[in-house]
mmCIF file of C-alpha atoms in Angstrom:
data_model
loop_
_atom_site.group_PDB
_atom_site.id
_atom_site.type_symbol
_atom_site.label_atom_id
_atom_site.label_comp_id
_atom_site.label_asym_id
_atom_site.label_seq_id
_atom_site.Cartn_x
_atom_site.Cartn_y
_atom_site.Cartn_z
ATOM 1 C CA MET A 1 -96.865 -45.748 263.176
ATOM 2 C CA GLN A 2 -100.370 -45.567 261.705
ATOM 3 C CA PHE A 3 -99.595 -47.280 258.400
ATOM 4 C CA ASP A 4 -98.672 -50.929 257.787
ATOM 5 C CA SER A 5 -96.638 -50.412 254.627
ATOM 6 C CA ILE A 6 -95.171 -47.688 252.427
ATOM 7 C CA SER A 7 -97.838 -48.121 249.757
ATOM 8 C CA ASP A 8 -100.437 -47.875 252.517
ATOM 9 C CA PHE A 9 -98.845 -44.591 253.584
ATOM 10 C CA PHE A 10 -98.872 -43.174 250.057
ATOM 11 C CA ASN A 11 -102.454 -44.269 249.594
ATOM 12 C CA MET A 12 -103.581 -42.165 252.604
ATOM 13 C CA GLY A 13 -106.693 -44.268 253.154
ATOM 14 C CA GLY A 14 -107.931 -43.483 249.645
ATOM 15 C CA TYR A 15 -107.410 -39.719 249.946
ATOM 16 C CA ALA A 16 -103.947 -39.809 248.351
ATOM 17 C CA PHE A 17 -104.736 -37.262 245.637
ATOM 18 C CA TYR A 18 -106.052 -34.577 247.975
ATOM 19 C CA VAL A 19 -103.500 -35.044 250.748
ATOM 20 C CA TRP A 20 -100.466 -35.101 248.455
ATOM 21 C CA LEU A 21 -101.861 -32.283 246.330
ATOM 22 C CA ALA A 22 -102.109 -30.107 249.445
ATOM 23 C CA TYR A 23 -98.672 -31.073 250.714
ATOM 24 C CA GLY A 24 -97.078 -30.817 247.272
ATOM 25 C CA VAL A 25 -98.419 -27.352 246.495
ATOM 26 C CA THR A 26 -97.433 -26.140 249.977
ATOM 27 C CA PHE A 27 -93.913 -27.465 249.518
ATOM 28 C CA PHE A 28 -93.620 -25.913 246.069
ATOM 29 C CA CYS A 29 -94.900 -22.493 247.195
ATOM 30 C CA LEU A 30 -92.676 -22.367 250.274
ATOM 31 C CA SER A 31 -89.536 -23.442 248.427
ATOM 32 C CA THR A 32 -90.145 -20.851 245.701
ATOM 33 C CA LEU A 33 -90.631 -18.177 248.360
ATOM 34 C CA ILE A 34 -87.506 -19.213 250.257
ATOM 35 C CA ILE A 35 -85.313 -19.391 247.129
ATOM 36 C CA THR A 36 -86.434 -16.001 245.763
ATOM 37 C CA SER A 37 -86.007 -14.418 249.209
ATOM 38 C CA ALA A 38 -82.523 -15.870 249.615
ATOM 39 C CA ARG A 39 -81.413 -14.548 246.209
ATOM 40 C CA GLN A 40 -82.709 -11.039 246.897
ATOM 41 C CA LYS A 41 -79.693 -9.863 248.905
ATOM 42 C CA ARG A 42 -77.157 -10.692 246.187
ATOM 43 C CA LYS A 43 -79.343 -9.042 243.544
ATOM 44 C CA VAL A 44 -79.563 -5.823 245.575
ATOM 45 C CA LEU A 45 -75.823 -5.722 246.240
ATOM 46 C CA ILE A 46 -74.935 -6.313 242.576
ATOM 47 C CA GLU A 47 -77.290 -3.484 241.619
ATOM 48 C CA ILE A 48 -75.600 -1.137 244.084
ATOM 49 C CA ALA A 49 -72.161 -2.190 242.809
ATOM 50 C CA LYS A 50 -73.240 -1.449 239.223
ATOM 51 C CA LYS A 51 -74.467 1.975 240.283
ATOM 52 C CA MET A 52 -71.109 2.636 241.952
ATOM 53 C CA ASP A 53 -69.290 1.682 238.730
ATOM 54 C CA ARG A 54 -71.450 4.062 236.733
ATOM 55 C CA GLU A 55 -70.700 6.907 239.153
ATOM 56 C CA GLU A 56 -67.003 6.094 238.924
ATOM 57 C CA ARG A 57 -67.060 6.250 235.108
ATOM 58 C CA LEU A 58 -68.986 9.537 235.181
ATOM 59 C CA LYS A 59 -66.360 11.032 237.467
ATOM 60 C CA GLU A 60 -63.569 9.884 235.162
ATOM 61 C CA THR A 61 -65.111 11.340 231.992
ATOM 62 C CA ARG A 62 -65.691 14.609 233.825
ATOM 63 C CA SER A 63 -62.104 14.870 234.971
ATOM 64 C CA THR A 64 -60.670 14.074 231.495
ATOM 65 C CA LYS A 65 -62.911 16.672 229.847
ATOM 66 C CA SER A 66 -61.788 19.548 232.010
ATOM 67 C CA MET B 1 -86.475 1.699 277.506
ATOM 68 C CA TRP B 2 -86.381 4.100 274.554
ATOM 69 C CA LYS B 3 -82.763 4.902 275.260
ATOM 70 C CA TRP B 4 -81.975 1.213 275.122
ATOM 71 C CA LEU B 5 -84.077 0.561 272.034
ATOM 72 C CA HIS B 6 -83.048 3.551 270.008
ATOM 73 C CA PRO B 7 -79.657 2.320 268.718
ATOM 74 C CA TYR B 8 -81.456 -0.618 267.092
ATOM 75 C CA ALA B 9 -83.325 1.799 264.847
ATOM 76 C CA ASP B 10 -79.988 2.338 263.121
ATOM 77 C CA PRO B 11 -80.051 0.350 259.837
ATOM 78 C CA GLU B 12 -76.565 -1.087 260.221
ATOM 79 C CA ARG B 13 -77.210 -2.376 263.743
ATOM 80 C CA ALA B 14 -80.589 -3.771 262.717
ATOM 81 C CA TYR B 15 -78.877 -5.517 259.780
ATOM 82 C CA LYS B 16 -76.284 -7.103 262.057
ATOM 83 C CA LEU B 17 -78.701 -8.001 264.859
ATOM 84 C CA SER B 18 -81.127 -9.672 262.450
ATOM 85 C CA GLY B 19 -78.161 -11.520 260.968
ATOM 86 C CA THR B 20 -77.290 -13.060 264.328
ATOM 87 C CA LEU B 21 -80.933 -13.932 265.015
ATOM 88 C CA PHE B 22 -81.471 -15.626 261.650
ATOM 89 C CA PRO B 23 -79.766 -19.027 262.283
ATOM 90 C CA TRP B 24 -81.867 -19.511 265.442
ATOM 91 C CA PHE B 25 -85.128 -18.894 263.626
ATOM 92 C CA ALA B 26 -84.127 -21.011 260.623
ATOM 93 C CA THR B 27 -82.862 -23.993 262.628
ATOM 94 C CA LEU B 28 -85.808 -24.057 265.027
ATOM 95 C CA ALA B 29 -88.278 -23.625 262.144
ATOM 96 C CA CYS B 30 -86.802 -26.604 260.245
ATOM 97 C CA LEU B 31 -86.765 -28.695 263.417
ATOM 98 C CA PHE B 32 -90.358 -27.939 264.431
ATOM 99 C CA ILE B 33 -91.821 -28.314 260.934
ATOM 100 C CA THR B 34 -89.996 -31.629 260.395
ATOM 101 C CA ILE B 35 -91.164 -33.038 263.740
ATOM 102 C CA GLY B 36 -94.708 -31.722 263.338
ATOM 103 C CA THR B 37 -95.144 -32.943 259.762
ATOM 104 C CA VAL B 38 -93.626 -36.410 260.275
ATOM 105 C CA TRP B 39 -95.635 -36.858 263.470
ATOM 106 C CA GLY B 40 -98.807 -35.631 261.779
ATOM 107 C CA LEU B 41 -98.422 -37.719 258.628
ATOM 108 C CA LEU B 42 -97.113 -40.947 260.130
ATOM 109 C CA PHE B 43 -97.960 -41.218 263.812
ATOM 110 C CA ALA B 44 -101.121 -39.227 264.504
ATOM 111 C CA PRO B 45 -104.181 -41.505 264.644
ATOM 112 C CA THR B 46 -106.604 -41.689 261.726
ATOM 113 C CA ASP B 47 -109.764 -39.631 262.213
ATOM 114 C CA TYR B 48 -112.850 -41.772 262.758
ATOM 115 C CA GLN B 49 -115.001 -39.610 260.470
ATOM 116 C CA GLN B 50 -112.635 -38.096 257.930
ATOM 117 C CA GLY B 51 -110.141 -40.944 257.606
ATOM 118 C CA ASP B 52 -106.683 -39.864 256.508
ATOM 119 C CA SER B 53 -107.893 -36.809 254.574
ATOM 120 C CA TYR B 54 -107.805 -34.844 257.829
ATOM 121 C CA ARG B 55 -103.970 -34.972 257.717
ATOM 122 C CA ILE B 56 -104.173 -31.816 255.582
ATOM 123 C CA ILE B 57 -104.919 -30.070 258.894
ATOM 124 C CA PHE B 58 -101.217 -30.125 259.810
ATOM 125 C CA ILE B 59 -100.483 -27.547 257.125
ATOM 126 C CA HIS B 60 -103.915 -25.944 256.683
ATOM 127 C CA VAL B 61 -104.398 -24.703 260.249
ATOM 128 C CA PRO B 62 -100.799 -23.472 260.740
ATOM 129 C CA ALA B 63 -100.961 -21.609 257.413
ATOM 130 C CA ALA B 64 -104.381 -20.113 258.151
ATOM 131 C CA SER B 65 -103.620 -18.987 261.705
ATOM 132 C CA MET B 66 -100.196 -17.661 260.754
ATOM 133 C CA SER B 67 -101.630 -15.782 257.770
ATOM 134 C CA MET B 68 -103.625 -13.750 260.291
ATOM 135 C CA ALA B 69 -100.746 -13.456 262.774
ATOM 136 C CA ALA B 70 -98.410 -12.277 260.011
ATOM 137 C CA TYR B 71 -101.001 -9.690 258.983
ATOM 138 C CA MET B 72 -101.159 -8.358 262.548
ATOM 139 C CA GLY B 73 -97.358 -8.229 262.600
ATOM 140 C CA MET B 74 -97.288 -6.354 259.302
ATOM 141 C CA ALA B 75 -100.006 -3.912 260.408
ATOM 142 C CA THR B 76 -98.228 -3.276 263.732
ATOM 143 C CA ALA B 77 -94.973 -2.531 261.918
ATOM 144 C CA ALA B 78 -96.816 -0.268 259.461
ATOM 145 C CA PHE B 79 -98.454 1.561 262.390
ATOM 146 C CA ILE B 80 -95.100 2.135 264.099
ATOM 147 C CA GLY B 81 -93.680 3.349 260.806
ATOM 148 C CA LEU B 82 -96.555 5.767 260.244
ATOM 149 C CA VAL B 83 -96.792 7.187 263.770
ATOM 150 C CA TRP B 84 -93.146 7.377 264.843
ATOM 151 C CA GLN B 85 -91.719 7.609 261.326
ATOM 152 C CA ILE B 86 -89.325 4.748 261.917
ATOM 153 C CA LYS B 87 -88.212 3.641 258.481
ATOM 154 C CA LEU B 88 -87.034 0.249 259.718
ATOM 155 C CA ALA B 89 -90.606 -0.554 260.725
ATOM 156 C CA ASP B 90 -91.796 0.354 257.214
ATOM 157 C CA TRP B 91 -89.201 -1.958 255.728
ATOM 158 C CA ALA B 92 -90.218 -4.748 258.082
ATOM 159 C CA ALA B 93 -93.857 -4.357 257.003
ATOM 160 C CA ALA B 94 -92.820 -4.445 253.349
ATOM 161 C CA SER B 95 -90.828 -7.642 253.959
ATOM 162 C CA ILE B 96 -93.726 -9.451 255.642
ATOM 163 C CA ALA B 97 -96.317 -8.727 252.914
ATOM 164 C CA PRO B 98 -95.143 -11.220 250.226
ATOM 165 C CA ILE B 99 -94.639 -13.944 252.828
ATOM 166 C CA GLY B 100 -98.143 -13.368 254.192
ATOM 167 C CA ALA B 101 -99.560 -13.552 250.677
ATOM 168 C CA VAL B 102 -97.926 -16.948 250.042
ATOM 169 C CA ILE B 103 -99.055 -18.305 253.418
ATOM 170 C CA THR B 104 -102.623 -17.104 252.792
ATOM 171 C CA PHE B 105 -102.604 -18.755 249.374
ATOM 172 C CA ILE B 106 -101.442 -22.009 250.999
ATOM 173 C CA ALA B 107 -104.250 -21.771 253.575
ATOM 174 C CA LEU B 108 -106.815 -21.284 250.792
ATOM 175 C CA PHE B 109 -105.408 -23.991 248.570
ATOM 176 C CA THR B 110 -105.045 -26.675 251.243
ATOM 177 C CA GLY B 111 -108.535 -25.741 252.414
ATOM 178 C CA ALA B 112 -109.873 -26.357 248.918
ATOM 179 C CA ALA B 113 -108.034 -29.688 248.644
ATOM 180 C CA TRP B 114 -109.550 -30.682 251.977
ATOM 181 C CA GLY B 115 -113.003 -29.331 251.129
ATOM 182 C CA LYS B 116 -113.352 -31.357 247.932
ATOM 183 C CA PRO B 117 -113.357 -34.828 249.556
ATOM 184 C CA MET B 118 -115.127 -33.701 252.764
ATOM 185 C CA TRP B 119 -117.706 -31.120 251.640
ATOM 186 C CA GLY B 120 -117.906 -32.251 248.023
ATOM 187 C CA THR B 121 -116.784 -28.872 246.694
ATOM 188 C CA TRP B 122 -113.493 -27.021 246.221
ATOM 189 C CA TRP B 123 -114.982 -23.658 247.072
ATOM 190 C CA VAL B 124 -118.097 -22.029 248.536
ATOM 191 C CA TRP B 125 -118.708 -18.307 248.925
ATOM 192 C CA ASP B 126 -119.311 -18.446 252.647
ATOM 193 C CA ALA B 127 -118.039 -16.045 255.281
ATOM 194 C CA ARG B 128 -114.853 -17.836 256.379
ATOM 195 C CA LEU B 129 -113.570 -18.623 252.900
ATOM 196 C CA THR B 130 -114.498 -15.251 251.421
ATOM 197 C CA SER B 131 -112.925 -13.251 254.251
ATOM 198 C CA GLU B 132 -109.714 -15.290 253.950
ATOM 199 C CA LEU B 133 -109.723 -14.532 250.212
ATOM 200 C CA VAL B 134 -110.103 -10.841 251.071
ATOM 201 C CA LEU B 135 -107.009 -11.228 253.268
ATOM 202 C CA LEU B 136 -105.076 -12.459 250.223
ATOM 203 C CA PHE B 137 -106.236 -9.415 248.247
ATOM 204 C CA LEU B 138 -105.225 -7.118 251.111
ATOM 205 C CA TYR B 139 -101.722 -8.595 251.066
ATOM 206 C CA LEU B 140 -101.551 -8.212 247.275
ATOM 207 C CA GLY B 141 -102.783 -4.622 247.625
ATOM 208 C CA VAL B 142 -100.052 -3.793 250.140
ATOM 209 C CA ILE B 143 -97.395 -5.410 247.902
ATOM 210 C CA SER B 144 -98.475 -3.548 244.777
ATOM 211 C CA LEU B 145 -98.893 -0.189 246.548
ATOM 212 C CA TYR B 146 -95.389 -0.483 247.980
ATOM 213 C CA ALA B 147 -94.029 -1.435 244.555
ATOM 214 C CA SER B 148 -95.767 1.319 242.598
ATOM 215 C CA PHE B 149 -93.992 4.373 244.063
ATOM 216 C CA GLU B 150 -90.388 5.197 243.257
ATOM 217 C CA ASP B 151 -90.228 7.226 246.496
ATOM 218 C CA LYS B 152 -90.258 4.493 249.129
ATOM 219 C CA VAL B 153 -91.173 6.830 252.010
ATOM 220 C CA LEU B 154 -94.377 7.704 250.193
ATOM 221 C CA ALA B 155 -94.856 4.067 249.134
ATOM 222 C CA ALA B 156 -94.571 2.864 252.729
ATOM 223 C CA ARG B 157 -97.122 5.462 253.859
ATOM 224 C CA ALA B 158 -99.672 4.428 251.223
ATOM 225 C CA ALA B 159 -99.147 0.694 251.808
ATOM 226 C CA GLY B 160 -99.139 1.232 255.575
ATOM 227 C CA ILE B 161 -102.531 2.935 255.598
ATOM 228 C CA LEU B 162 -104.030 0.079 253.579
ATOM 229 C CA ALA B 163 -102.457 -2.464 255.946
ATOM 230 C CA ILE B 164 -103.877 -0.706 259.022
ATOM 231 C CA VAL B 165 -107.369 -0.285 257.555
ATOM 232 C CA GLY B 166 -107.310 -3.963 256.549
ATOM 233 C CA VAL B 167 -106.966 -5.055 260.196
ATOM 234 C CA ILE B 168 -110.779 -4.870 260.363
ATOM 235 C CA ASN B 169 -110.798 -8.092 258.315
ATOM 236 C CA ILE B 170 -108.918 -10.114 260.957
ATOM 237 C CA PRO B 171 -111.717 -10.366 263.591
ATOM 238 C CA ILE B 172 -114.135 -11.011 260.724
ATOM 239 C CA ILE B 173 -112.103 -14.061 259.666
ATOM 240 C CA LYS B 174 -111.657 -15.203 263.261
ATOM 241 C CA TYR B 175 -115.329 -15.013 264.257
ATOM 242 C CA SER B 176 -116.905 -15.685 260.844
ATOM 243 C CA VAL B 177 -117.633 -19.315 261.784
ATOM 244 C CA GLU B 178 -119.535 -18.147 264.884
ATOM 245 C CA TRP B 179 -121.365 -15.146 263.413
ATOM 246 C CA TRP B 180 -122.624 -16.803 260.251
ATOM 247 C CA SER B 181 -123.580 -20.359 259.469
ATOM 248 C CA SER B 182 -120.783 -21.875 257.454
ATOM 249 C CA LEU B 183 -119.612 -25.134 255.972
ATOM 250 C CA HIS B 184 -116.351 -24.476 257.738
ATOM 251 C CA GLN B 185 -116.083 -26.061 261.160
ATOM 252 C CA PRO B 186 -115.507 -23.849 264.220
ATOM 253 C CA SER B 187 -112.032 -23.906 265.741
ATOM 254 C CA THR B 188 -111.025 -27.022 267.639
ATOM 255 C CA ILE B 189 -108.085 -25.478 269.453
ATOM 256 C CA LYS B 190 -109.310 -23.439 272.388
ATOM 257 C CA ILE B 191 -107.150 -21.296 274.580
ATOM 258 C CA THR B 192 -109.518 -20.835 277.511
ATOM 259 C CA SER B 193 -111.169 -24.263 277.644
ATOM 260 C CA LYS B 194 -110.199 -27.790 276.717
ATOM 261 C CA SER B 195 -109.560 -28.293 273.004
ATOM 262 C CA THR B 196 -112.052 -30.526 271.223
ATOM 263 C CA MET B 197 -109.324 -32.633 269.711
ATOM 264 C CA SER B 198 -107.337 -35.650 270.812
ATOM 265 C CA SER B 199 -103.931 -34.672 272.171
ATOM 266 C CA GLU B 200 -102.363 -37.211 269.786
ATOM 267 C CA MET B 201 -103.518 -34.936 266.941
ATOM 268 C CA LEU B 202 -103.207 -31.668 268.840
ATOM 269 C CA TYR B 203 -99.478 -31.838 269.706
ATOM 270 C CA PRO B 204 -98.144 -32.229 266.143
ATOM 271 C CA LEU B 205 -100.555 -29.479 265.071
ATOM 272 C CA LEU B 206 -99.294 -27.079 267.749
ATOM 273 C CA ILE B 207 -95.687 -27.931 266.860
ATOM 274 C CA ASN B 208 -96.364 -27.138 263.201
ATOM 275 C CA ILE B 209 -98.117 -23.864 264.093
ATOM 276 C CA LEU B 210 -95.024 -22.852 266.063
ATOM 277 C CA GLY B 211 -92.808 -24.058 263.206
ATOM 278 C CA PHE B 212 -94.724 -21.994 260.632
ATOM 279 C CA GLY B 213 -94.422 -18.950 262.884
ATOM 280 C CA LEU B 214 -90.671 -19.406 263.186
ATOM 281 C CA MET B 215 -90.351 -20.010 259.449
ATOM 282 C CA ILE B 216 -92.214 -16.771 258.698
ATOM 283 C CA GLY B 217 -89.854 -15.062 261.143
ATOM 284 C CA ALA B 218 -86.809 -16.502 259.377
ATOM 285 C CA ILE B 219 -87.973 -15.530 255.871
ATOM 286 C CA THR B 220 -88.970 -12.077 257.161
ATOM 287 C CA ILE B 221 -85.412 -11.599 258.454
ATOM 288 C CA VAL B 222 -83.940 -12.567 255.073
ATOM 289 C CA ARG B 223 -86.200 -10.162 253.161
ATOM 290 C CA PHE B 224 -85.827 -7.435 255.804
ATOM 291 C CA ARG B 225 -82.026 -7.504 255.462
ATOM 292 C CA ALA B 226 -82.216 -7.273 251.666
ATOM 293 C CA GLU B 227 -84.674 -4.377 252.044
ATOM 294 C CA ILE B 228 -82.301 -2.549 254.432
ATOM 295 C CA LEU B 229 -79.497 -2.874 251.856
ATOM 296 C CA ALA B 230 -81.736 -1.731 248.991
ATOM 297 C CA ARG B 231 -82.869 1.380 250.890
ATOM 298 C CA ASN B 232 -79.382 2.328 252.104
ATOM 299 C CA GLY B 233 -77.458 2.034 248.850
ATOM 300 C CA MET B 234 -75.719 5.385 249.475
ATOM 301 C CA ARG B 235 -74.258 4.452 252.867
ATOM 302 C CA PRO B 236 -70.574 3.539 253.044
ATOM 303 C CA TRP B 237 -71.139 0.274 254.946
ATOM 304 C CA VAL B 238 -73.561 -0.972 252.267
ATOM 305 C CA ARG B 239 -71.173 0.095 249.508
ATOM 306 C CA GLU B 240 -68.430 -1.959 251.105
ATOM 307 C CA LEU B 241 -70.703 -4.985 251.123
ATOM 308 C CA ALA B 242 -71.580 -4.329 247.474
ATOM 309 C CA LYS B 243 -67.907 -4.131 246.537
ATOM 310 C CA ALA B 244 -67.208 -7.419 248.303
ATOM 311 C CA GLU B 245 -70.135 -9.034 246.482
ATOM 312 C CA GLU B 246 -68.951 -7.761 243.097
ATOM 313 C CA VAL B 247 -65.510 -9.325 243.614
ATOM 314 C CA LYS B 248 -67.193 -12.663 244.225
#
């Protein structure tokens, strides 16, 4: 362990602002990327399901008309 | 070999295979990044010149080197897609682009946050920094080209050509610190000779580089699978999945 105490660790030898800014922004960017990527699949599938419903309704109206 | 490889060019098999690979990539990525970051932040020795500010290296170097590696991966996939007309390769290239853009942004941002205390400036227009910024614009160009055509075969061709032409930027980034005088230091990790870095700092760095690579792999798989589904909306197996999702 390079640091004597927790406050010493957070202080980063006086470079706290720069070190935690870099780590914080990295963490924020990566988590945003991971969350949006993980939600993509569900979004795509719901879209396809909606399209299927529309096709189904179109078929029904066609068959009742004729 | 082609006989063996060919079935994997089928979207459904690629979807399933990437699904089985995903937990390995994700678990190993989490493991490596946790070990590398904790080791780098807590246990690696303080630098005698830069103090603790150098600890930014444990995300800056992995992000920067992987931003170039991801670009090569994307360009290779785009090349395969263009030459052999394998749509899966096009989709893989399209899935890597946004990830590469985020990683490149991280490399630039952490570099700026490291440059301010060490060089006294957030940004200089020198060769290394400018060429890395060009890399970000190349990624953004590929993303927007792919997004701007309704016909995704055409979109992949346009984005693919840009990706392949942009490869010229990779050696420029790599050798910029040797070709031009720069504020940026030359690389300390050397493959052919001994690295100019204490192994106590080098090991966590290498672990994080590997971890970033695996993480990019894992996120690529997630996006790739969503892209397969989006491009195969007419296929029965995708429609079944969509039905199951709607019920949920």
